[in-house]
Amino acid sequence: MSKGPLVTRTELRKRKEEAEKEEQRHFDQEKKAAEKEYRKKDKEISNFYRKESKKQKDITKTRSNEQTKIRERSSTLTKAIIIVAILLAIVIFIVLNL
């Protein structure tokens, strides 16, 4: 009647190992695809921000330098106004005395 089991333990073990190997292979493929997609997105993001950083110019101005420039400009303008006022007074004096 029964000559033996239809599937032996060793056969079951082999099938289970093959299924695990196939599952591992499938998992590795999915992992590689996910890593590739991640690298691609990361590269796109880094390129975008690299372009943004190129658009921004480096800051070369400081408050102290700008204040110094303003003070110098202000002093030269004040001197120019005083000189023009003196010359205007001289011209008015000359015109009224003639």
Short mmCIF file of C-alpha atoms in Angstrom, two decimals:
data_model
loop_
_atom_site.label_atom_id
_atom_site.label_comp_id
_atom_site.label_asym_id
_atom_site.label_seq_id
_atom_site.Cartn_x
_atom_site.Cartn_y
_atom_site.Cartn_z
CA MET A 1 0.00 0.00 0.00
CA SER A 2 2.18 2.77 1.18
CA LYS A 3 5.67 2.56 -0.15
CA GLY A 4 6.89 5.71 1.68
CA PRO A 5 6.12 9.36 2.16
CA LEU A 6 5.29 11.39 -0.93
CA VAL A 7 7.73 14.15 0.09
CA THR A 8 10.69 13.49 2.35
CA ARG A 9 12.04 15.83 4.99
CA THR A 10 15.16 16.52 2.96
CA GLU A 11 12.99 17.44 -0.01
CA LEU A 12 10.95 19.79 2.19
CA ARG A 13 14.14 21.33 3.59
CA LYS A 14 15.54 21.87 0.06
CA ARG A 15 12.30 23.51 -1.08
CA LYS A 16 12.26 25.74 1.98
CA GLU A 17 15.90 26.77 1.43
CA GLU A 18 15.21 27.51 -2.24
CA ALA A 19 12.17 29.59 -1.29
CA GLU A 20 14.26 31.52 1.24
CA LYS A 21 17.01 32.11 -1.33
CA GLU A 22 14.45 33.33 -3.87
CA GLU A 23 12.88 35.58 -1.25
CA GLN A 24 16.31 36.94 -0.31
CA ARG A 25 17.15 37.56 -3.99
CA HIS A 26 13.86 39.40 -4.46
CA PHE A 27 14.50 41.45 -1.30
CA ASP A 28 18.01 42.35 -2.52
CA GLN A 29 16.65 43.48 -5.88
CA GLU A 30 14.04 45.68 -4.20
CA LYS A 31 16.70 47.08 -1.89
CA LYS A 32 19.00 47.93 -4.83
CA ALA A 33 16.13 49.60 -6.68
CA ALA A 34 15.20 51.61 -3.58
CA GLU A 35 18.83 52.67 -3.04
CA LYS A 36 19.12 53.70 -6.69
CA GLU A 37 15.93 55.77 -6.43
CA TYR A 38 17.18 57.32 -3.18
CA ARG A 39 20.53 58.30 -4.75
CA LYS A 40 18.72 59.79 -7.74
CA LYS A 41 16.41 61.91 -5.54
CA ASP A 42 19.32 62.93 -3.32
CA LYS A 43 21.30 64.02 -6.37
CA GLU A 44 18.35 66.06 -7.67
CA ILE A 45 17.95 67.77 -4.31
CA SER A 46 21.64 68.54 -3.97
CA ASN A 47 21.74 69.95 -7.52
CA PHE A 48 18.74 72.17 -6.76
CA TYR A 49 20.33 73.60 -3.62
CA ARG A 50 23.71 73.94 -5.34
CA LYS A 51 21.98 76.12 -7.96
CA GLU A 52 20.27 78.11 -5.20
CA SER A 53 23.56 78.70 -3.42
CA LYS A 54 25.16 79.87 -6.68
CA LYS A 55 22.38 82.44 -7.04
CA GLN A 56 23.17 83.91 -3.64
CA LYS A 57 26.19 86.14 -3.69
CA ASP A 58 28.73 86.14 -0.91
CA ILE A 59 28.30 88.90 1.63
CA THR A 60 31.19 91.33 1.34
CA LYS A 61 29.64 94.26 3.18
CA THR A 62 29.76 94.77 6.90
CA ARG A 63 27.97 97.28 9.06
CA SER A 64 31.15 98.93 10.24
CA ASN A 65 32.46 99.35 6.68
CA GLU A 66 29.15 100.78 5.51
CA GLN A 67 29.01 103.18 8.47
CA THR A 68 32.55 104.34 7.71
CA LYS A 69 31.63 104.99 4.07
CA ILE A 70 28.52 106.92 5.11
CA ARG A 71 30.54 109.07 7.55
CA GLU A 72 33.15 109.87 4.88
CA ARG A 73 30.48 110.76 2.33
CA SER A 74 28.65 112.86 4.86
CA SER A 75 31.78 114.80 5.82
CA THR A 76 32.69 115.51 2.18
CA LEU A 77 29.14 116.66 1.43
CA THR A 78 29.17 118.92 4.48
CA LYS A 79 32.47 120.43 3.40
CA ALA A 80 31.12 120.98 -0.12
CA ILE A 81 28.00 122.70 1.24
CA ILE A 82 30.09 125.00 3.44
CA ILE A 83 32.37 125.94 0.50
CA VAL A 84 29.36 126.64 -1.77
CA ALA A 85 27.72 128.75 0.97
CA ILE A 86 30.91 130.82 1.41
CA LEU A 87 31.22 131.34 -2.37
CA LEU A 88 27.53 132.30 -2.57
CA ALA A 89 28.01 134.83 0.24
CA ILE A 90 31.01 136.31 -1.59
CA VAL A 91 29.03 136.58 -4.85
CA ILE A 92 26.07 138.24 -3.06
CA PHE A 93 28.42 140.68 -1.31
CA ILE A 94 30.10 141.59 -4.62
CA VAL A 95 26.76 142.03 -6.46
CA LEU A 96 25.20 144.22 -3.74
CA ASN A 97 28.24 146.47 -3.39
CA LEU A 98 28.46 147.31 -7.07
#
